[in-house]
């Protein structure tokens, strides 16, 4: 028995190359996004944030599939996420659109960064006590995709920043993403979906259609997709609230 405990402790303290390589790629993509924003290449910066999102989705799944989870990997992943999905999107959005807003621009960016930090801290402390099917608050990768998606969409369609409405839309979207991360709205996590599980034919067909739509116009489709996801938690919350009220009325009627 003591040997088994020692083996488990040693495994938790180990550093595994494969999942942490994806985490490093996530961190590099976030850092690259900041560098490109400083150089005025905002489309490349937005794409880099989306690549960070892909790498972030892969490191956890690879760790679970290969049974190489570790305490080091969990902490490293959180720190990489803070750069790629906390600081990077806020800086890209600020440099691109909100510098002209003065203090309102950097305050909006700070609200987003603070929301990302609080979101990650709450996720790490509540990971064992929350419903695995839903995130509590908008997950930071989705918030980053919402912000970066708007930058990519606007740059790709050559929307002029001289139009005063664009910086203020960026301002509102950044604040919304920051506050949504620390809300209690439940957003579907997708953790109940197993790669090894068999799926019906229509699910595979839907997966192919998603690739087709993304390839036709990536910024439009991805931004639209994450807008829907960024609002979905409020609909789930409203549905739960209505169901709770209906059950409460039913109990009062039975009494």
mmCIF file of C-alpha atoms in Angstrom:
data_model
loop_
_atom_site.group_PDB
_atom_site.id
_atom_site.type_symbol
_atom_site.label_atom_id
_atom_site.label_comp_id
_atom_site.label_asym_id
_atom_site.label_seq_id
_atom_site.Cartn_x
_atom_site.Cartn_y
_atom_site.Cartn_z
ATOM 1 C CA UNK A 1 0.000 0.000 0.000
ATOM 2 C CA UNK A 2 2.740 2.559 0.827
ATOM 3 C CA UNK A 3 4.403 1.763 -2.507
ATOM 4 C CA UNK A 4 1.183 2.509 -4.363
ATOM 5 C CA UNK A 5 0.882 5.846 -2.575
ATOM 6 C CA UNK A 6 4.487 6.706 -3.379
ATOM 7 C CA UNK A 7 3.962 5.796 -7.042
ATOM 8 C CA UNK A 8 0.863 7.997 -7.217
ATOM 9 C CA UNK A 9 2.678 10.908 -5.552
ATOM 10 C CA UNK A 10 5.631 10.491 -7.921
ATOM 11 C CA UNK A 11 3.287 10.406 -10.935
ATOM 12 C CA UNK A 12 1.510 13.599 -9.832
ATOM 13 C CA UNK A 13 4.870 15.374 -9.461
ATOM 14 C CA UNK A 14 6.216 14.193 -12.810
ATOM 15 C CA UNK A 15 6.563 16.381 -15.873
ATOM 16 C CA UNK A 16 5.274 14.741 -19.052
ATOM 17 C CA UNK A 17 6.513 15.965 -22.407
ATOM 18 C CA UNK A 18 3.526 15.436 -24.728
ATOM 19 C CA UNK A 19 0.702 17.330 -22.962
ATOM 20 C CA UNK A 20 3.064 20.059 -21.776
ATOM 21 C CA UNK A 21 4.356 20.489 -25.330
ATOM 22 C CA UNK A 22 0.809 21.455 -26.375
ATOM 23 C CA UNK A 23 0.609 23.830 -23.386
ATOM 24 C CA UNK A 24 3.888 25.422 -24.498
ATOM 25 C CA UNK A 25 2.479 25.825 -28.009
ATOM 26 C CA UNK A 26 -0.581 27.493 -26.448
ATOM 27 C CA UNK A 27 1.699 29.885 -24.521
ATOM 28 C CA UNK A 28 3.798 30.625 -27.609
ATOM 29 C CA UNK A 29 0.689 31.425 -29.675
ATOM 30 C CA UNK A 30 -0.547 33.866 -27.016
ATOM 31 C CA UNK A 31 2.845 35.588 -26.810
ATOM 32 C CA UNK A 32 3.044 35.692 -30.610
ATOM 33 C CA UNK A 33 -0.367 37.391 -30.725
ATOM 34 C CA UNK A 34 0.905 40.196 -28.472
ATOM 35 C CA UNK A 35 4.043 40.663 -30.588
ATOM 36 C CA UNK A 36 2.026 40.814 -33.814
ATOM 37 C CA UNK A 37 -0.384 43.343 -32.301
ATOM 38 C CA UNK A 38 2.590 45.542 -31.353
ATOM 39 C CA UNK A 39 3.734 45.306 -34.982
ATOM 40 C CA UNK A 40 0.296 46.259 -36.290
ATOM 41 C CA UNK A 41 -0.480 42.816 -37.755
ATOM 42 C CA UNK A 42 -3.849 42.362 -36.089
ATOM 43 C CA UNK A 43 -5.189 39.611 -38.322
ATOM 44 C CA UNK A 44 -2.167 37.437 -37.534
ATOM 45 C CA UNK A 45 -2.616 38.252 -33.840
ATOM 46 C CA UNK A 46 -6.260 37.149 -33.896
ATOM 47 C CA UNK A 47 -5.447 33.925 -35.737
ATOM 48 C CA UNK A 48 -2.703 33.171 -33.203
ATOM 49 C CA UNK A 49 -5.254 33.388 -30.367
ATOM 50 C CA UNK A 50 -7.484 30.895 -32.180
ATOM 51 C CA UNK A 51 -4.483 28.581 -32.587
ATOM 52 C CA UNK A 52 -3.851 28.899 -28.841
ATOM 53 C CA UNK A 53 -7.440 27.800 -28.304
ATOM 54 C CA UNK A 54 -6.829 24.667 -30.400
ATOM 55 C CA UNK A 55 -3.633 23.802 -28.507
ATOM 56 C CA UNK A 56 -5.382 24.390 -25.185
ATOM 57 C CA UNK A 57 -8.128 21.972 -26.152
ATOM 58 C CA UNK A 58 -5.589 19.328 -27.102
ATOM 59 C CA UNK A 59 -3.306 19.332 -24.052
ATOM 60 C CA UNK A 60 -5.973 18.240 -21.573
ATOM 61 C CA UNK A 61 -7.409 15.577 -23.853
ATOM 62 C CA UNK A 62 -3.957 14.207 -24.653
ATOM 63 C CA UNK A 63 -3.126 14.063 -20.944
ATOM 64 C CA UNK A 64 -6.338 12.138 -20.190
ATOM 65 C CA UNK A 65 -5.969 9.774 -23.152
ATOM 66 C CA UNK A 66 -2.355 8.948 -22.268
ATOM 67 C CA UNK A 67 -2.952 9.038 -18.493
ATOM 68 C CA UNK A 68 -0.233 11.665 -18.060
ATOM 69 C CA UNK A 69 -2.077 14.196 -15.875
ATOM 70 C CA UNK A 70 0.103 15.943 -13.325
ATOM 71 C CA UNK A 71 -0.111 18.780 -10.820
ATOM 72 C CA UNK A 72 2.668 20.544 -12.747
ATOM 73 C CA UNK A 73 0.659 20.291 -15.965
ATOM 74 C CA UNK A 74 -2.450 21.740 -14.333
ATOM 75 C CA UNK A 75 -0.585 24.762 -12.981
ATOM 76 C CA UNK A 76 1.381 25.283 -16.210
ATOM 77 C CA UNK A 77 -1.858 25.141 -18.217
ATOM 78 C CA UNK A 78 -3.485 27.804 -16.020
ATOM 79 C CA UNK A 79 -0.506 30.137 -16.368
ATOM 80 C CA UNK A 80 -0.417 29.666 -20.144
ATOM 81 C CA UNK A 81 -4.167 30.321 -20.325
ATOM 82 C CA UNK A 82 -3.732 33.577 -18.397
ATOM 83 C CA UNK A 83 -1.336 34.802 -21.095
ATOM 84 C CA UNK A 84 -3.134 33.441 -24.169
ATOM 85 C CA UNK A 85 -6.751 34.041 -23.095
ATOM 86 C CA UNK A 86 -6.337 36.765 -20.491
ATOM 87 C CA UNK A 87 -3.611 39.260 -21.345
ATOM 88 C CA UNK A 88 -3.227 38.651 -25.105
ATOM 89 C CA UNK A 89 -6.848 39.285 -26.241
ATOM 90 C CA UNK A 90 -7.123 42.392 -24.052
ATOM 91 C CA UNK A 91 -3.875 43.846 -25.412
ATOM 92 C CA UNK A 92 -4.726 42.998 -29.025
ATOM 93 C CA UNK A 93 -8.152 44.635 -28.720
ATOM 94 C CA UNK A 94 -6.733 47.692 -26.945
ATOM 95 C CA UNK A 95 -3.941 48.296 -29.450
ATOM 96 C CA UNK A 96 -6.266 47.701 -32.399
ATOM 97 C CA UNK A 97 -9.348 49.716 -31.471
ATOM 98 C CA UNK A 98 -9.455 51.224 -27.990
ATOM 99 C CA UNK A 99 -6.364 53.409 -27.659
ATOM 100 C CA UNK A 100 -8.350 56.369 -28.944
ATOM 101 C CA UNK A 101 -10.889 55.973 -26.126
ATOM 102 C CA UNK A 102 -8.343 57.119 -23.563
ATOM 103 C CA UNK A 103 -8.762 55.736 -20.062
ATOM 104 C CA UNK A 104 -12.016 54.012 -21.038
ATOM 105 C CA UNK A 105 -10.071 51.826 -23.439
ATOM 106 C CA UNK A 106 -7.488 50.557 -20.988
ATOM 107 C CA UNK A 107 -10.099 50.214 -18.225
ATOM 108 C CA UNK A 108 -12.145 47.922 -20.474
ATOM 109 C CA UNK A 109 -9.018 45.898 -21.194
ATOM 110 C CA UNK A 110 -8.239 45.661 -17.481
ATOM 111 C CA UNK A 111 -11.772 44.474 -16.701
ATOM 112 C CA UNK A 112 -11.250 41.692 -19.219
ATOM 113 C CA UNK A 113 -7.834 40.720 -17.768
ATOM 114 C CA UNK A 114 -9.173 40.776 -14.203
ATOM 115 C CA UNK A 115 -12.175 38.703 -15.264
ATOM 116 C CA UNK A 116 -9.866 36.158 -16.875
ATOM 117 C CA UNK A 117 -7.684 35.900 -13.757
ATOM 118 C CA UNK A 118 -10.680 35.517 -11.451
ATOM 119 C CA UNK A 119 -12.258 32.992 -13.801
ATOM 120 C CA UNK A 120 -9.158 30.784 -13.818
ATOM 121 C CA UNK A 121 -8.724 31.051 -10.039
ATOM 122 C CA UNK A 122 -12.353 30.081 -9.438
ATOM 123 C CA UNK A 123 -12.124 27.213 -11.919
ATOM 124 C CA UNK A 124 -9.040 25.786 -10.181
ATOM 125 C CA UNK A 125 -10.600 25.968 -6.719
ATOM 126 C CA UNK A 126 -14.072 24.680 -7.699
ATOM 127 C CA UNK A 127 -13.004 21.972 -10.124
ATOM 128 C CA UNK A 128 -14.107 19.133 -7.814
ATOM 129 C CA UNK A 129 -17.464 20.578 -6.726
ATOM 130 C CA UNK A 130 -19.147 21.900 -9.895
ATOM 131 C CA UNK A 131 -21.247 20.097 -12.500
ATOM 132 C CA UNK A 132 -18.786 18.649 -15.035
ATOM 133 C CA UNK A 133 -21.259 19.199 -17.881
ATOM 134 C CA UNK A 134 -21.217 22.987 -17.504
ATOM 135 C CA UNK A 135 -18.681 25.720 -16.850
ATOM 136 C CA UNK A 136 -19.523 28.310 -14.197
ATOM 137 C CA UNK A 137 -19.192 31.479 -16.227
ATOM 138 C CA UNK A 138 -17.937 31.902 -19.774
ATOM 139 C CA UNK A 139 -14.696 29.886 -20.174
ATOM 140 C CA UNK A 140 -11.663 32.057 -20.863
ATOM 141 C CA UNK A 141 -10.832 30.422 -24.258
ATOM 142 C CA UNK A 142 -14.357 31.231 -25.493
ATOM 143 C CA UNK A 143 -14.086 34.800 -24.169
ATOM 144 C CA UNK A 144 -10.756 35.167 -25.992
ATOM 145 C CA UNK A 145 -12.293 33.788 -29.186
ATOM 146 C CA UNK A 146 -15.128 36.310 -28.892
ATOM 147 C CA UNK A 147 -12.686 39.237 -28.630
ATOM 148 C CA UNK A 148 -10.177 37.939 -31.194
ATOM 149 C CA UNK A 149 -13.001 36.918 -33.529
ATOM 150 C CA UNK A 150 -14.279 40.486 -33.650
ATOM 151 C CA UNK A 151 -10.790 41.784 -34.455
ATOM 152 C CA UNK A 152 -10.353 39.175 -37.196
ATOM 153 C CA UNK A 153 -13.813 39.861 -38.634
ATOM 154 C CA UNK A 154 -13.297 43.624 -38.716
ATOM 155 C CA UNK A 155 -9.784 43.483 -40.195
ATOM 156 C CA UNK A 156 -10.732 40.856 -42.781
ATOM 157 C CA UNK A 157 -13.739 42.916 -43.922
ATOM 158 C CA UNK A 158 -11.724 46.169 -43.735
ATOM 159 C CA UNK A 159 -14.092 47.888 -41.305
ATOM 160 C CA UNK A 160 -12.771 51.409 -40.773
ATOM 161 C CA UNK A 161 -11.837 52.465 -37.252
ATOM 162 C CA UNK A 162 -12.581 56.024 -38.317
ATOM 163 C CA UNK A 163 -16.238 55.129 -37.841
ATOM 164 C CA UNK A 164 -16.751 55.996 -34.176
ATOM 165 C CA UNK A 165 -19.057 53.059 -33.558
ATOM 166 C CA UNK A 166 -16.340 50.387 -34.012
ATOM 167 C CA UNK A 167 -14.187 51.349 -30.986
ATOM 168 C CA UNK A 168 -17.270 51.486 -28.776
ATOM 169 C CA UNK A 169 -18.479 48.099 -30.015
ATOM 170 C CA UNK A 170 -15.019 46.775 -29.149
ATOM 171 C CA UNK A 171 -15.326 48.469 -25.742
ATOM 172 C CA UNK A 172 -18.707 46.858 -25.026
ATOM 173 C CA UNK A 173 -17.667 43.429 -26.274
ATOM 174 C CA UNK A 174 -14.491 43.448 -24.166
ATOM 175 C CA UNK A 175 -16.380 44.375 -21.000
ATOM 176 C CA UNK A 176 -19.093 41.803 -21.721
ATOM 177 C CA UNK A 177 -16.519 39.033 -22.178
ATOM 178 C CA UNK A 178 -14.730 40.024 -18.962
ATOM 179 C CA UNK A 179 -17.914 40.127 -16.872
ATOM 180 C CA UNK A 180 -19.344 36.955 -18.426
ATOM 181 C CA UNK A 181 -16.269 35.038 -17.267
ATOM 182 C CA UNK A 182 -17.053 35.818 -13.608
ATOM 183 C CA UNK A 183 -20.809 35.325 -13.918
ATOM 184 C CA UNK A 184 -22.675 32.275 -12.623
ATOM 185 C CA UNK A 185 -24.237 31.515 -16.003
ATOM 186 C CA UNK A 186 -23.787 27.824 -16.969
ATOM 187 C CA UNK A 187 -22.026 27.278 -20.304
ATOM 188 C CA UNK A 188 -21.878 23.776 -21.794
ATOM 189 C CA UNK A 189 -18.419 22.303 -21.270
ATOM 190 C CA UNK A 190 -18.382 19.438 -23.774
ATOM 191 C CA UNK A 191 -16.496 17.279 -21.249
ATOM 192 C CA UNK A 192 -19.214 14.649 -21.399
ATOM 193 C CA UNK A 193 -18.314 14.055 -25.044
ATOM 194 C CA UNK A 194 -15.855 11.175 -25.397
ATOM 195 C CA UNK A 195 -13.710 10.799 -28.503
ATOM 196 C CA UNK A 196 -13.793 7.018 -28.202
ATOM 197 C CA UNK A 197 -17.589 6.889 -28.084
ATOM 198 C CA UNK A 198 -19.411 5.851 -31.255
ATOM 199 C CA UNK A 199 -21.591 8.486 -32.912
ATOM 200 C CA UNK A 200 -24.444 8.228 -35.455
ATOM 201 C CA UNK A 201 -23.828 8.950 -39.114
ATOM 202 C CA UNK A 202 -25.611 12.328 -38.980
ATOM 203 C CA UNK A 203 -23.149 13.521 -36.324
ATOM 204 C CA UNK A 204 -20.220 12.779 -38.631
ATOM 205 C CA UNK A 205 -22.019 14.563 -41.462
ATOM 206 C CA UNK A 206 -22.577 17.591 -39.213
ATOM 207 C CA UNK A 207 -18.875 17.580 -38.313
ATOM 208 C CA UNK A 208 -17.957 17.685 -42.024
ATOM 209 C CA UNK A 209 -20.431 20.520 -42.683
ATOM 210 C CA UNK A 210 -18.867 22.586 -39.893
ATOM 211 C CA UNK A 211 -15.482 22.273 -41.606
ATOM 212 C CA UNK A 212 -17.038 23.317 -44.912
ATOM 213 C CA UNK A 213 -18.674 26.407 -43.422
ATOM 214 C CA UNK A 214 -15.527 27.418 -41.547
ATOM 215 C CA UNK A 215 -13.421 27.131 -44.694
ATOM 216 C CA UNK A 216 -15.768 29.371 -46.701
ATOM 217 C CA UNK A 217 -15.344 32.397 -44.421
ATOM 218 C CA UNK A 218 -13.474 31.601 -41.166
ATOM 219 C CA UNK A 219 -13.789 34.993 -39.383
ATOM 220 C CA UNK A 220 -17.520 35.336 -40.028
ATOM 221 C CA UNK A 221 -18.393 31.762 -39.095
ATOM 222 C CA UNK A 222 -16.130 31.544 -36.031
ATOM 223 C CA UNK A 223 -17.200 34.903 -34.632
ATOM 224 C CA UNK A 224 -20.856 34.013 -35.167
ATOM 225 C CA UNK A 225 -20.349 30.614 -33.540
ATOM 226 C CA UNK A 226 -18.711 32.067 -30.438
ATOM 227 C CA UNK A 227 -21.325 34.811 -30.219
ATOM 228 C CA UNK A 228 -23.990 32.101 -29.997
ATOM 229 C CA UNK A 229 -21.958 30.222 -27.405
ATOM 230 C CA UNK A 230 -21.285 33.434 -25.478
ATOM 231 C CA UNK A 231 -25.042 33.960 -25.131
ATOM 232 C CA UNK A 232 -26.028 30.331 -24.577
ATOM 233 C CA UNK A 233 -25.308 30.374 -20.840
ATOM 234 C CA UNK A 234 -27.945 33.029 -20.216
ATOM 235 C CA UNK A 235 -30.567 30.965 -22.043
ATOM 236 C CA UNK A 236 -29.657 27.909 -19.953
ATOM 237 C CA UNK A 237 -29.857 30.027 -16.801
ATOM 238 C CA UNK A 238 -33.276 31.389 -17.813
ATOM 239 C CA UNK A 239 -34.528 27.888 -18.615
ATOM 240 C CA UNK A 240 -33.339 26.574 -15.227
ATOM 241 C CA UNK A 241 -34.963 29.522 -13.468
ATOM 242 C CA UNK A 242 -38.300 28.903 -15.196
ATOM 243 C CA UNK A 243 -38.128 25.193 -14.410
ATOM 244 C CA UNK A 244 -37.346 25.934 -10.747
ATOM 245 C CA UNK A 245 -40.333 28.279 -10.548
ATOM 246 C CA UNK A 246 -42.591 25.678 -12.175
ATOM 247 C CA UNK A 247 -41.452 23.030 -9.676
ATOM 248 C CA UNK A 248 -41.988 25.450 -6.788
ATOM 249 C CA UNK A 249 -45.538 26.155 -7.972
ATOM 250 C CA UNK A 250 -46.167 22.421 -8.360
ATOM 251 C CA UNK A 251 -45.021 21.755 -4.789
ATOM 252 C CA UNK A 252 -47.212 24.556 -3.432
ATOM 253 C CA UNK A 253 -50.168 23.097 -5.364
ATOM 254 C CA UNK A 254 -49.572 19.618 -3.935
ATOM 255 C CA UNK A 255 -49.408 21.030 -0.436
#
